[in-house]
Amino acid sequence: MRSASVVLNPAANRPARSPAQRLLIALLGWIAVAMAITFVVWLVSPWLIPPTNNNAVVFTGHRFRMLPSASQAGTNWQDVSLPDTWAARGLPSKGVALYESTFMLEQPPAQQQRTWAIRVDRLSFQHRIWLNGQLIHAQLLDADPLGRPMAYLVQFPTSLMQPGINQLQIEVQHASMGGMSAPMIGTTDELQPGHTMQAFLTQTLPLAINIVATAFALFLIMIWRQRRSELDMGLLGLLCVVVSVRNCSYYIVDGPTLSQAMTGWLYLTAQTTATVLLGAFAMAIAGKRWPWFAKVLWAVQISFPLLAGLAAQQGLLEAARAATYPMLLVLMLPTLALLLRLHKRFSRMAAIGMILGIAVSLVAGVHDYLRLIGMVSVMHTYWLPMATPITLASYGLVLMNRFVEAGKTAEQLNIELEAKVQERTQALSAANAAKGHFLAAASHDLRQPVAAIGLLSGLLRDRLRDSPLHAMTLRLMDAVHAMENLLNGLLDLSRLEAGAVKPHWQVVDLHAMLARVSAHEQEAALGKGLHLRVHPTKAMAYSDPILLEQIVRNLVGNALRYTQQGGVLVGVRRRGQHLLIQVWDSGQGIAPQDQQRIFEDFVQLGNPERNQAKGLGLGLAIVQRAARLLDSRIQLQSRVGRGSCFSIEVPIARHKLVDQASASATVSPQQTQHDAANKPLRDRHIILLDDDAVLRPALSEQLRAWGAHVSQAGSLEDLDELLQRVMQVDLLLTDHRLPDGSGLQAIQMARQLHASLGAVVITGDTGSVPLQALQDCQAPVLHKPFPAEALLHAVQEQLKSPT
């Protein structure tokens, strides 16, 4: 009979663990690893801060007594050993106490050692120190005892010590965590390194880490505001702000003083909010919403601060904090369980790092709770201010990496899609379009903050006018103006690139246009000692007057900028059925190999240091795009060392009935100054918005009589179309009651593209509601009828003062 052999497998008879059991084991495992790491750090940290006493100083004893206060009676003198933790000896953790230490000075200090010091690594920031009955340091606040242990180095003259027995007395005030470390006495040079390291590790480093974490958190919040789908990133940012601000307040002792009850309530509320946000963040990042957990979080966020406030009124806040913190630590266990699911959404290393970080923070929270109730030595500092910012920053970096990777994936998919539907020649056009979109977005989004910076800089300049800092504020204003010029150039460039500007073809009086350009640029020419001349012409072109004038302005401004001596001549020549508007200069000239490159964005010749006084390198790029929009050609003739001639070709207005302008003499600087005096609005571009067919022409005629260039619109729809093609405007003059809206809507529409645009409102409304709305719009209001002088005054006031 053959016997059967059986192989026994011990694991076969072992019951399988349930998911809850596996989760519990994983939790305990991560907490054990975190405890091991923090324990190693705790063991190593004392080696970085060695205690130091002078060899001539020998402490012989320490004694202690509680001083009587309003809330508790005093005690008799007791011998103690330092460091001393009050709670470890069964004493309350708050109150006022006096330490008295005696030490032997075996030999008097050498004459060259004139400055000695007392170093106390854990001393309440509310204290007074006496040496042999002489007060040498005092830092007491008038409010309730709020003191927390900090590192101090107090210097004193050696004349206060005597050979033999000396007495050191230290009075401390504590709101919690009462106690003190052993004092050390020696020369300042002996004690300074250890104190510096102690202060750095326990105060400066945690404060710096939390400040950096706050800035990083604000960055995450800004991303979340732009992309609301990144909820986990927004919650992490809010969590990091709450935690970091709370941690920073712990290390800042010279700020505003609050009562003990208010301070304790704020700390408890911040801790509660941080725990709730951490739970919400865990659900968001794990992609798992637990309804019961969300309800618990809401209940905790509402009830804990409310109950703590009631406890504070009864003087039971410390008991409430001691009871609340263990519950908050328990609330972190579901959070850790949620984070154990991250390996399904992130890489293994990222998930391990994030889980370990939360486990470390959990262990640090337990330690800090024991520190709060006095079960840990006073020599221990809080661990959470160091653990939480690093943990949250690691989470932020993982999310940022995910965000960047998603962006890279989207870009790659976009590139592949374009490659399938476009030819190789179209790829370059797509790249230029992408660059234009980027410039448009960047310049548009930056205009509002830059405008705010400009206003604040102006206020700062005015308020520091008599201060030594006034010169610095002027340099700040120059920098702001440079930024504004750059953004204006970027916006003009991006609008032309995106096709947002549509030309409106009409007859253009070139003589009047060139006169306006001359008046605008004459001051710059005189400032450099150059001659700017405009040759008179009767020519009429058929083009867009706004775009054409912008092109000529840029060409003349560019010529003046790169001409050092001689001058600039502007004239018009006929070439068949077209006109050539030419700008001649006696500048340095342009080499043949650079004549195509100068029309590229941000290209400047002879300006390697990027001095913005020489321009931004956008003028000719704008000229080329505007000319392309008008179907006009830009021509360049140049000789190095002799000068250049830029020409733009425009069609002659032959097929239109035009009023020919009479010939006039060459526009001289003296004539320009005379015209400017008689025409107070010369060279100003004003948009006139009014639907009244009688009033609008009259207003337009009056503004033109004052020298202004006027663009008219009869509705908000017309205004929107006009704004899309206008690249430079100085003021909006609008009626309040319009057929498709109001003057307030018109101002808002115009300032979306021209943030600092001035505005004047005219109205015939007398009702209280319209009048109140007009008063709130912060623009001058003229009530019909009004004299011409009132209109001129309101316009001039808006033109000379930014909105």
PDB file of N, CA, C and O in Angstrom, residues 546 680-690 699 703 706 708-713 719 722-723 726-735 743 746-747 749-751 753-762 778-782 790-803:
ATOM      1  N   ILE A 546      -5.445 106.250 -37.774  1.00  0.00           N
ATOM      2  CA  ILE A 546      -4.842 105.950 -36.477  1.00  0.00           C
ATOM      3  C   ILE A 546      -3.615 105.056 -36.644  1.00  0.00           C
ATOM      4  O   ILE A 546      -2.540 105.321 -36.087  1.00  0.00           O
ATOM      5  N   PRO A 680      -4.761 124.098 -26.731  1.00  0.00           N
ATOM      6  CA  PRO A 680      -4.354 123.429 -25.485  1.00  0.00           C
ATOM      7  C   PRO A 680      -4.452 121.912 -25.529  1.00  0.00           C
ATOM      8  O   PRO A 680      -3.853 121.251 -24.692  1.00  0.00           O
ATOM      9  N   LEU A 681      -5.205 121.366 -26.488  1.00  0.00           N
ATOM     10  CA  LEU A 681      -5.330 119.909 -26.554  1.00  0.00           C
ATOM     11  C   LEU A 681      -4.590 119.330 -27.750  1.00  0.00           C
ATOM     12  O   LEU A 681      -4.874 118.202 -28.178  1.00  0.00           O
ATOM     13  N   ARG A 682      -3.628 120.080 -28.287  1.00  0.00           N
ATOM     14  CA  ARG A 682      -2.885 119.604 -29.450  1.00  0.00           C
ATOM     15  C   ARG A 682      -2.230 118.256 -29.144  1.00  0.00           C
ATOM     16  O   ARG A 682      -1.704 118.024 -28.064  1.00  0.00           O
ATOM     17  N   ASP A 683      -2.304 117.376 -30.146  1.00  0.00           N
ATOM     18  CA  ASP A 683      -1.644 116.072 -30.085  1.00  0.00           C
ATOM     19  C   ASP A 683      -2.325 115.113 -29.112  1.00  0.00           C
ATOM     20  O   ASP A 683      -1.780 114.075 -28.775  1.00  0.00           O
ATOM     21  N   ARG A 684      -3.519 115.458 -28.646  1.00  0.00           N
ATOM     22  CA  ARG A 684      -4.264 114.569 -27.760  1.00  0.00           C
ATOM     23  C   ARG A 684      -5.323 113.818 -28.562  1.00  0.00           C
ATOM     24  O   ARG A 684      -6.037 114.403 -29.376  1.00  0.00           O
ATOM     25  N   HIS A 685      -5.400 112.518 -28.304  1.00  0.00           N
ATOM     26  CA  HIS A 685      -6.398 111.691 -28.988  1.00  0.00           C
ATOM     27  C   HIS A 685      -7.557 111.459 -28.030  1.00  0.00           C
ATOM     28  O   HIS A 685      -7.397 110.849 -26.971  1.00  0.00           O
ATOM     29  N   ILE A 686      -8.741 111.944 -28.399  1.00  0.00           N
ATOM     30  CA  ILE A 686      -9.924 111.855 -27.540  1.00  0.00           C
ATOM     31  C   ILE A 686     -11.003 111.062 -28.271  1.00  0.00           C
ATOM     32  O   ILE A 686     -11.286 111.311 -29.444  1.00  0.00           O
ATOM     33  N   ILE A 687     -11.569 110.082 -27.570  1.00  0.00           N
ATOM     34  CA  ILE A 687     -12.719 109.342 -28.105  1.00  0.00           C
ATOM     35  C   ILE A 687     -13.987 110.016 -27.591  1.00  0.00           C
ATOM     36  O   ILE A 687     -14.166 110.174 -26.373  1.00  0.00           O
ATOM     37  N   LEU A 688     -14.862 110.407 -28.494  1.00  0.00           N
ATOM     38  CA  LEU A 688     -16.122 111.066 -28.162  1.00  0.00           C
ATOM     39  C   LEU A 688     -17.257 110.072 -28.379  1.00  0.00           C
ATOM     40  O   LEU A 688     -17.470 109.599 -29.500  1.00  0.00           O
ATOM     41  N   LEU A 689     -17.981 109.741 -27.301  1.00  0.00           N
ATOM     42  CA  LEU A 689     -19.075 108.776 -27.358  1.00  0.00           C
ATOM     43  C   LEU A 689     -20.377 109.490 -27.003  1.00  0.00           C
ATOM     44  O   LEU A 689     -20.593 109.886 -25.856  1.00  0.00           O
ATOM     45  N   ASP A 690     -21.257 109.683 -28.021  1.00  0.00           N
ATOM     46  CA  ASP A 690     -22.544 110.352 -27.810  1.00  0.00           C
ATOM     47  C   ASP A 690     -23.457 109.948 -28.957  1.00  0.00           C
ATOM     48  O   ASP A 690     -23.040 109.925 -30.123  1.00  0.00           O
ATOM     49  N   LEU A 699     -19.570 118.974 -30.356  1.00  0.00           N
ATOM     50  CA  LEU A 699     -18.472 118.677 -29.428  1.00  0.00           C
ATOM     51  C   LEU A 699     -17.199 118.320 -30.178  1.00  0.00           C
ATOM     52  O   LEU A 699     -16.091 118.735 -29.811  1.00  0.00           O
ATOM     53  N   LEU A 703     -13.588 120.267 -29.855  1.00  0.00           N
ATOM     54  CA  LEU A 703     -12.361 119.579 -29.452  1.00  0.00           C
ATOM     55  C   LEU A 703     -11.282 119.721 -30.519  1.00  0.00           C
ATOM     56  O   LEU A 703     -10.102 119.910 -30.208  1.00  0.00           O
ATOM     57  N   TRP A 706      -9.583 122.970 -30.407  1.00  0.00           N
ATOM     58  CA  TRP A 706      -8.547 123.029 -29.360  1.00  0.00           C
ATOM     59  C   TRP A 706      -7.326 122.183 -29.717  1.00  0.00           C
ATOM     60  O   TRP A 706      -6.410 122.050 -28.920  1.00  0.00           O
ATOM     61  N   ALA A 708      -7.300 118.835 -30.656  1.00  0.00           N
ATOM     62  CA  ALA A 708      -7.366 117.408 -30.360  1.00  0.00           C
ATOM     63  C   ALA A 708      -7.662 116.608 -31.624  1.00  0.00           C
ATOM     64  O   ALA A 708      -8.278 117.095 -32.569  1.00  0.00           O
ATOM     65  N   HIS A 709      -7.211 115.366 -31.629  1.00  0.00           N
ATOM     66  CA  HIS A 709      -7.592 114.402 -32.659  1.00  0.00           C
ATOM     67  C   HIS A 709      -8.761 113.604 -32.111  1.00  0.00           C
ATOM     68  O   HIS A 709      -8.654 112.974 -31.060  1.00  0.00           O
ATOM     69  N   VAL A 710      -9.911 113.628 -32.786  1.00  0.00           N
ATOM     70  CA  VAL A 710     -11.158 113.097 -32.237  1.00  0.00           C
ATOM     71  C   VAL A 710     -11.601 111.883 -33.041  1.00  0.00           C
ATOM     72  O   VAL A 710     -11.623 111.912 -34.269  1.00  0.00           O
ATOM     73  N   SER A 711     -11.921 110.793 -32.301  1.00  0.00           N
ATOM     74  CA  SER A 711     -12.567 109.617 -32.888  1.00  0.00           C
ATOM     75  C   SER A 711     -13.969 109.526 -32.292  1.00  0.00           C
ATOM     76  O   SER A 711     -14.129 109.591 -31.067  1.00  0.00           O
ATOM     77  N   GLN A 712     -14.998 109.373 -33.170  1.00  0.00           N
ATOM     78  CA  GLN A 712     -16.381 109.445 -32.714  1.00  0.00           C
ATOM     79  C   GLN A 712     -17.017 108.052 -32.703  1.00  0.00           C
ATOM     80  O   GLN A 712     -16.696 107.194 -33.529  1.00  0.00           O
ATOM     81  N   ALA A 713     -17.924 107.854 -31.741  1.00  0.00           N
ATOM     82  CA  ALA A 713     -18.715 106.627 -31.658  1.00  0.00           C
ATOM     83  C   ALA A 713     -20.088 106.997 -31.129  1.00  0.00           C
ATOM     84  O   ALA A 713     -20.233 107.944 -30.346  1.00  0.00           O
ATOM     85  N   LEU A 719     -18.086 101.804 -29.825  1.00  0.00           N
ATOM     86  CA  LEU A 719     -16.906 102.038 -28.982  1.00  0.00           C
ATOM     87  C   LEU A 719     -16.029 100.798 -28.912  1.00  0.00           C
ATOM     88  O   LEU A 719     -14.789 100.884 -28.988  1.00  0.00           O
ATOM     89  N   LEU A 722     -14.118 100.467 -32.039  1.00  0.00           N
ATOM     90  CA  LEU A 722     -13.082 101.491 -32.117  1.00  0.00           C
ATOM     91  C   LEU A 722     -11.899 101.161 -31.214  1.00  0.00           C
ATOM     92  O   LEU A 722     -10.737 101.302 -31.609  1.00  0.00           O
ATOM     93  N   LEU A 723     -12.185 100.695 -30.014  1.00  0.00           N
ATOM     94  CA  LEU A 723     -11.108 100.375 -29.068  1.00  0.00           C
ATOM     95  C   LEU A 723     -10.233  99.241 -29.568  1.00  0.00           C
ATOM     96  O   LEU A 723      -9.040  99.175 -29.238  1.00  0.00           O
ATOM     97  N   VAL A 726      -7.776 101.072 -31.928  1.00  0.00           N
ATOM     98  CA  VAL A 726      -7.053 102.243 -31.439  1.00  0.00           C
ATOM     99  C   VAL A 726      -5.876 101.773 -30.596  1.00  0.00           C
ATOM    100  O   VAL A 726      -6.046 100.965 -29.690  1.00  0.00           O
ATOM    101  N   MET A 727      -4.694 102.254 -30.873  1.00  0.00           N
ATOM    102  CA  MET A 727      -3.515 101.823 -30.128  1.00  0.00           C
ATOM    103  C   MET A 727      -3.027 102.885 -29.160  1.00  0.00           C
ATOM    104  O   MET A 727      -2.214 102.604 -28.289  1.00  0.00           O
ATOM    105  N   GLN A 728      -3.511 104.114 -29.315  1.00  0.00           N
ATOM    106  CA  GLN A 728      -3.122 105.172 -28.387  1.00  0.00           C
ATOM    107  C   GLN A 728      -4.305 106.114 -28.208  1.00  0.00           C
ATOM    108  O   GLN A 728      -4.844 106.635 -29.175  1.00  0.00           O
ATOM    109  N   VAL A 729      -4.739 106.315 -26.985  1.00  0.00           N
ATOM    110  CA  VAL A 729      -5.856 107.208 -26.692  1.00  0.00           C
ATOM    111  C   VAL A 729      -5.568 107.878 -25.357  1.00  0.00           C
ATOM    112  O   VAL A 729      -4.995 107.277 -24.448  1.00  0.00           O
ATOM    113  N   ASP A 730      -5.952 109.143 -25.246  1.00  0.00           N
ATOM    114  CA  ASP A 730      -5.644 109.915 -24.043  1.00  0.00           C
ATOM    115  C   ASP A 730      -6.848 110.120 -23.131  1.00  0.00           C
ATOM    116  O   ASP A 730      -6.683 110.269 -21.921  1.00  0.00           O
ATOM    117  N   LEU A 731      -8.070 110.149 -23.700  1.00  0.00           N
ATOM    118  CA  LEU A 731      -9.224 110.456 -22.858  1.00  0.00           C
ATOM    119  C   LEU A 731     -10.494 109.979 -23.541  1.00  0.00           C
ATOM    120  O   LEU A 731     -10.584 109.948 -24.771  1.00  0.00           O
ATOM    121  N   LEU A 732     -11.483 109.605 -22.703  1.00  0.00           N
ATOM    122  CA  LEU A 732     -12.814 109.239 -23.184  1.00  0.00           C
ATOM    123  C   LEU A 732     -13.805 110.293 -22.708  1.00  0.00           C
ATOM    124  O   LEU A 732     -13.936 110.520 -21.503  1.00  0.00           O
ATOM    125  N   LEU A 733     -14.502 110.936 -23.639  1.00  0.00           N
ATOM    126  CA  LEU A 733     -15.572 111.883 -23.328  1.00  0.00           C
ATOM    127  C   LEU A 733     -16.880 111.207 -23.716  1.00  0.00           C
ATOM    128  O   LEU A 733     -17.131 110.954 -24.898  1.00  0.00           O
ATOM    129  N   THR A 734     -17.729 110.894 -22.731  1.00  0.00           N
ATOM    130  CA  THR A 734     -18.909 110.085 -23.005  1.00  0.00           C
ATOM    131  C   THR A 734     -20.162 110.681 -22.394  1.00  0.00           C
ATOM    132  O   THR A 734     -20.123 111.282 -21.313  1.00  0.00           O
ATOM    133  N   ASP A 735     -21.265 110.512 -23.114  1.00  0.00           N
ATOM    134  CA  ASP A 735     -22.572 110.838 -22.556  1.00  0.00           C
ATOM    135  C   ASP A 735     -22.962 109.719 -21.578  1.00  0.00           C
ATOM    136  O   ASP A 735     -22.542 108.566 -21.737  1.00  0.00           O
ATOM    137  N   GLY A 743     -22.735 105.547 -19.622  1.00  0.00           N
ATOM    138  CA  GLY A 743     -21.371 106.039 -19.659  1.00  0.00           C
ATOM    139  C   GLY A 743     -20.452 105.294 -18.711  1.00  0.00           C
ATOM    140  O   GLY A 743     -19.252 105.145 -18.984  1.00  0.00           O
ATOM    141  N   ALA A 746     -19.243 102.377 -20.464  1.00  0.00           N
ATOM    142  CA  ALA A 746     -18.259 102.778 -21.470  1.00  0.00           C
ATOM    143  C   ALA A 746     -16.883 102.975 -20.842  1.00  0.00           C
ATOM    144  O   ALA A 746     -15.866 102.552 -21.400  1.00  0.00           O
ATOM    145  N   ILE A 747     -16.842 103.613 -19.675  1.00  0.00           N
ATOM    146  CA  ILE A 747     -15.561 103.817 -18.993  1.00  0.00           C
ATOM    147  C   ILE A 747     -14.936 102.480 -18.633  1.00  0.00           C
ATOM    148  O   ILE A 747     -13.732 102.252 -18.827  1.00  0.00           O
ATOM    149  N   MET A 749     -15.407  99.596 -20.065  1.00  0.00           N
ATOM    150  CA  MET A 749     -14.972  98.921 -21.280  1.00  0.00           C
ATOM    151  C   MET A 749     -13.645  99.483 -21.778  1.00  0.00           C
ATOM    152  O   MET A 749     -12.731  98.744 -22.161  1.00  0.00           O
ATOM    153  N   ALA A 750     -13.526 100.825 -21.761  1.00  0.00           N
ATOM    154  CA  ALA A 750     -12.302 101.450 -22.261  1.00  0.00           C
ATOM    155  C   ALA A 750     -11.110 101.128 -21.371  1.00  0.00           C
ATOM    156  O   ALA A 750      -9.996 100.906 -21.852  1.00  0.00           O
ATOM    157  N   ARG A 751     -11.319 101.079 -20.056  1.00  0.00           N
ATOM    158  CA  ARG A 751     -10.186 100.847 -19.144  1.00  0.00           C
ATOM    159  C   ARG A 751      -9.762  99.397 -19.096  1.00  0.00           C
ATOM    160  O   ARG A 751      -8.733  99.087 -18.501  1.00  0.00           O
ATOM    161  N   LEU A 753      -8.800  97.927 -21.729  1.00  0.00           N
ATOM    162  CA  LEU A 753      -7.670  97.945 -22.661  1.00  0.00           C
ATOM    163  C   LEU A 753      -6.690  99.064 -22.367  1.00  0.00           C
ATOM    164  O   LEU A 753      -5.522  98.978 -22.739  1.00  0.00           O
ATOM    165  N   HIS A 754      -7.147 100.119 -21.724  1.00  0.00           N
ATOM    166  CA  HIS A 754      -6.290 101.265 -21.373  1.00  0.00           C
ATOM    167  C   HIS A 754      -6.523 101.560 -19.896  1.00  0.00           C
ATOM    168  O   HIS A 754      -7.406 102.355 -19.537  1.00  0.00           O
ATOM    169  N   ALA A 755      -5.718 100.897 -19.032  1.00  0.00           N
ATOM    170  CA  ALA A 755      -6.023 100.866 -17.596  1.00  0.00           C
ATOM    171  C   ALA A 755      -6.051 102.256 -16.960  1.00  0.00           C
ATOM    172  O   ALA A 755      -6.860 102.543 -16.085  1.00  0.00           O
ATOM    173  N   SER A 756      -5.178 103.167 -17.398  1.00  0.00           N
ATOM    174  CA  SER A 756      -5.091 104.475 -16.747  1.00  0.00           C
ATOM    175  C   SER A 756      -5.771 105.577 -17.560  1.00  0.00           C
ATOM    176  O   SER A 756      -5.429 106.750 -17.434  1.00  0.00           O
ATOM    177  N   LEU A 757      -6.731 105.223 -18.384  1.00  0.00           N
ATOM    178  CA  LEU A 757      -7.383 106.189 -19.271  1.00  0.00           C
ATOM    179  C   LEU A 757      -8.236 107.164 -18.464  1.00  0.00           C
ATOM    180  O   LEU A 757      -9.016 106.766 -17.607  1.00  0.00           O
ATOM    181  N   GLY A 758      -8.071 108.458 -18.757  1.00  0.00           N
ATOM    182  CA  GLY A 758      -8.913 109.466 -18.142  1.00  0.00           C
ATOM    183  C   GLY A 758     -10.288 109.505 -18.798  1.00  0.00           C
ATOM    184  O   GLY A 758     -10.469 109.064 -19.939  1.00  0.00           O
ATOM    185  N   ALA A 759     -11.276 110.014 -18.082  1.00  0.00           N
ATOM    186  CA  ALA A 759     -12.646 110.030 -18.601  1.00  0.00           C
ATOM    187  C   ALA A 759     -13.380 111.247 -18.065  1.00  0.00           C
ATOM    188  O   ALA A 759     -13.141 111.693 -16.939  1.00  0.00           O
ATOM    189  N   VAL A 760     -14.292 111.787 -18.900  1.00  0.00           N
ATOM    190  CA  VAL A 760     -15.193 112.870 -18.513  1.00  0.00           C
ATOM    191  C   VAL A 760     -16.593 112.458 -18.955  1.00  0.00           C
ATOM    192  O   VAL A 760     -16.785 111.984 -20.085  1.00  0.00           O
ATOM    193  N   VAL A 761     -17.594 112.631 -18.063  1.00  0.00           N
ATOM    194  CA  VAL A 761     -18.969 112.230 -18.337  1.00  0.00           C
ATOM    195  C   VAL A 761     -19.829 113.488 -18.467  1.00  0.00           C
ATOM    196  O   VAL A 761     -19.728 114.410 -17.641  1.00  0.00           O
ATOM    197  N   ILE A 762     -20.665 113.529 -19.508  1.00  0.00           N
ATOM    198  CA  ILE A 762     -21.634 114.601 -19.665  1.00  0.00           C
ATOM    199  C   ILE A 762     -23.023 113.994 -19.540  1.00  0.00           C
ATOM    200  O   ILE A 762     -23.262 112.860 -19.968  1.00  0.00           O
ATOM    201  N   GLN A 778     -15.879 108.359  -9.975  1.00  0.00           N
ATOM    202  CA  GLN A 778     -14.550 108.978  -9.853  1.00  0.00           C
ATOM    203  C   GLN A 778     -14.093 109.592 -11.170  1.00  0.00           C
ATOM    204  O   GLN A 778     -12.925 109.511 -11.540  1.00  0.00           O
ATOM    205  N   ALA A 779     -15.009 110.188 -11.892  1.00  0.00           N
ATOM    206  CA  ALA A 779     -14.681 110.914 -13.118  1.00  0.00           C
ATOM    207  C   ALA A 779     -15.456 112.229 -13.089  1.00  0.00           C
ATOM    208  O   ALA A 779     -16.575 112.294 -12.560  1.00  0.00           O
ATOM    209  N   PRO A 780     -14.890 113.306 -13.627  1.00  0.00           N
ATOM    210  CA  PRO A 780     -15.601 114.580 -13.643  1.00  0.00           C
ATOM    211  C   PRO A 780     -16.925 114.453 -14.395  1.00  0.00           C
ATOM    212  O   PRO A 780     -17.010 113.765 -15.419  1.00  0.00           O
ATOM    213  N   VAL A 781     -17.953 115.113 -13.894  1.00  0.00           N
ATOM    214  CA  VAL A 781     -19.286 115.069 -14.502  1.00  0.00           C
ATOM    215  C   VAL A 781     -19.697 116.495 -14.875  1.00  0.00           C
ATOM    216  O   VAL A 781     -19.666 117.398 -14.023  1.00  0.00           O
ATOM    217  N   LEU A 782     -20.069 116.701 -16.138  1.00  0.00           N
ATOM    218  CA  LEU A 782     -20.572 117.989 -16.613  1.00  0.00           C
ATOM    219  C   LEU A 782     -22.059 117.841 -16.900  1.00  0.00           C
ATOM    220  O   LEU A 782     -22.476 116.921 -17.623  1.00  0.00           O
ATOM    221  N   ALA A 790     -15.767 125.169 -19.136  1.00  0.00           N
ATOM    222  CA  ALA A 790     -15.898 124.083 -18.164  1.00  0.00           C
ATOM    223  C   ALA A 790     -15.461 122.751 -18.780  1.00  0.00           C
ATOM    224  O   ALA A 790     -14.809 121.928 -18.126  1.00  0.00           O
ATOM    225  N   LEU A 791     -15.828 122.533 -20.049  1.00  0.00           N
ATOM    226  CA  LEU A 791     -15.415 121.309 -20.724  1.00  0.00           C
ATOM    227  C   LEU A 791     -13.899 121.253 -20.853  1.00  0.00           C
ATOM    228  O   LEU A 791     -13.269 120.220 -20.561  1.00  0.00           O
ATOM    229  N   LEU A 792     -13.267 122.352 -21.260  1.00  0.00           N
ATOM    230  CA  LEU A 792     -11.813 122.379 -21.417  1.00  0.00           C
ATOM    231  C   LEU A 792     -11.116 122.140 -20.083  1.00  0.00           C
ATOM    232  O   LEU A 792     -10.140 121.383 -20.002  1.00  0.00           O
ATOM    233  N   HIS A 793     -11.629 122.751 -19.031  1.00  0.00           N
ATOM    234  CA  HIS A 793     -11.013 122.579 -17.714  1.00  0.00           C
ATOM    235  C   HIS A 793     -11.090 121.120 -17.259  1.00  0.00           C
ATOM    236  O   HIS A 793     -10.097 120.563 -16.757  1.00  0.00           O
ATOM    237  N   ALA A 794     -12.253 120.494 -17.432  1.00  0.00           N
ATOM    238  CA  ALA A 794     -12.409 119.097 -17.003  1.00  0.00           C
ATOM    239  C   ALA A 794     -11.495 118.179 -17.802  1.00  0.00           C
ATOM    240  O   ALA A 794     -10.865 117.267 -17.249  1.00  0.00           O
ATOM    241  N   VAL A 795     -11.397 118.413 -19.111  1.00  0.00           N
ATOM    242  CA  VAL A 795     -10.541 117.575 -19.949  1.00  0.00           C
ATOM    243  C   VAL A 795      -9.070 117.735 -19.564  1.00  0.00           C
ATOM    244  O   VAL A 795      -8.326 116.753 -19.431  1.00  0.00           O
ATOM    245  N   GLN A 796      -8.634 118.993 -19.373  1.00  0.00           N
ATOM    246  CA  GLN A 796      -7.235 119.219 -19.015  1.00  0.00           C
ATOM    247  C   GLN A 796      -6.889 118.615 -17.662  1.00  0.00           C
ATOM    248  O   GLN A 796      -5.794 118.078 -17.483  1.00  0.00           O
ATOM    249  N   GLU A 797      -7.809 118.686 -16.705  1.00  0.00           N
ATOM    250  CA  GLU A 797      -7.548 118.101 -15.382  1.00  0.00           C
ATOM    251  C   GLU A 797      -7.362 116.593 -15.491  1.00  0.00           C
ATOM    252  O   GLU A 797      -6.492 116.012 -14.843  1.00  0.00           O
ATOM    253  N   GLN A 798      -8.163 115.943 -16.320  1.00  0.00           N
ATOM    254  CA  GLN A 798      -8.034 114.493 -16.474  1.00  0.00           C
ATOM    255  C   GLN A 798      -6.772 114.117 -17.237  1.00  0.00           C
ATOM    256  O   GLN A 798      -6.160 113.086 -16.971  1.00  0.00           O
ATOM    257  N   LEU A 799      -6.360 114.967 -18.164  1.00  0.00           N
ATOM    258  CA  LEU A 799      -5.166 114.656 -18.949  1.00  0.00           C
ATOM    259  C   LEU A 799      -3.880 114.790 -18.148  1.00  0.00           C
ATOM    260  O   LEU A 799      -2.909 114.085 -18.399  1.00  0.00           O
ATOM    261  N   LYS A 800      -3.876 115.684 -17.172  1.00  0.00           N
ATOM    262  CA  LYS A 800      -2.623 115.882 -16.425  1.00  0.00           C
ATOM    263  C   LYS A 800      -2.557 115.102 -15.130  1.00  0.00           C
ATOM    264  O   LYS A 800      -1.532 115.103 -14.467  1.00  0.00           O
ATOM    265  N   SER A 801      -3.642 114.438 -14.725  1.00  0.00           N
ATOM    266  CA  SER A 801      -3.595 113.634 -13.492  1.00  0.00           C
ATOM    267  C   SER A 801      -4.076 112.239 -13.812  1.00  0.00           C
ATOM    268  O   SER A 801      -5.189 112.065 -14.290  1.00  0.00           O
ATOM    269  N   PRO A 802      -3.228 111.167 -13.561  1.00  0.00           N
ATOM    270  CA  PRO A 802      -3.646 109.800 -13.871  1.00  0.00           C
ATOM    271  C   PRO A 802      -4.800 109.371 -13.007  1.00  0.00           C
ATOM    272  O   PRO A 802      -4.938 109.783 -11.879  1.00  0.00           O
ATOM    273  N   THR A 803      -5.678 108.521 -13.588  1.00  0.00           N
ATOM    274  CA  THR A 803      -6.823 108.019 -12.818  1.00  0.00           C
ATOM    275  C   THR A 803      -6.352 106.993 -11.839  1.00  0.00           C
ATOM    276  O   THR A 803      -5.343 106.362 -12.008  1.00  0.00           O
TER     277      THR A 803
END
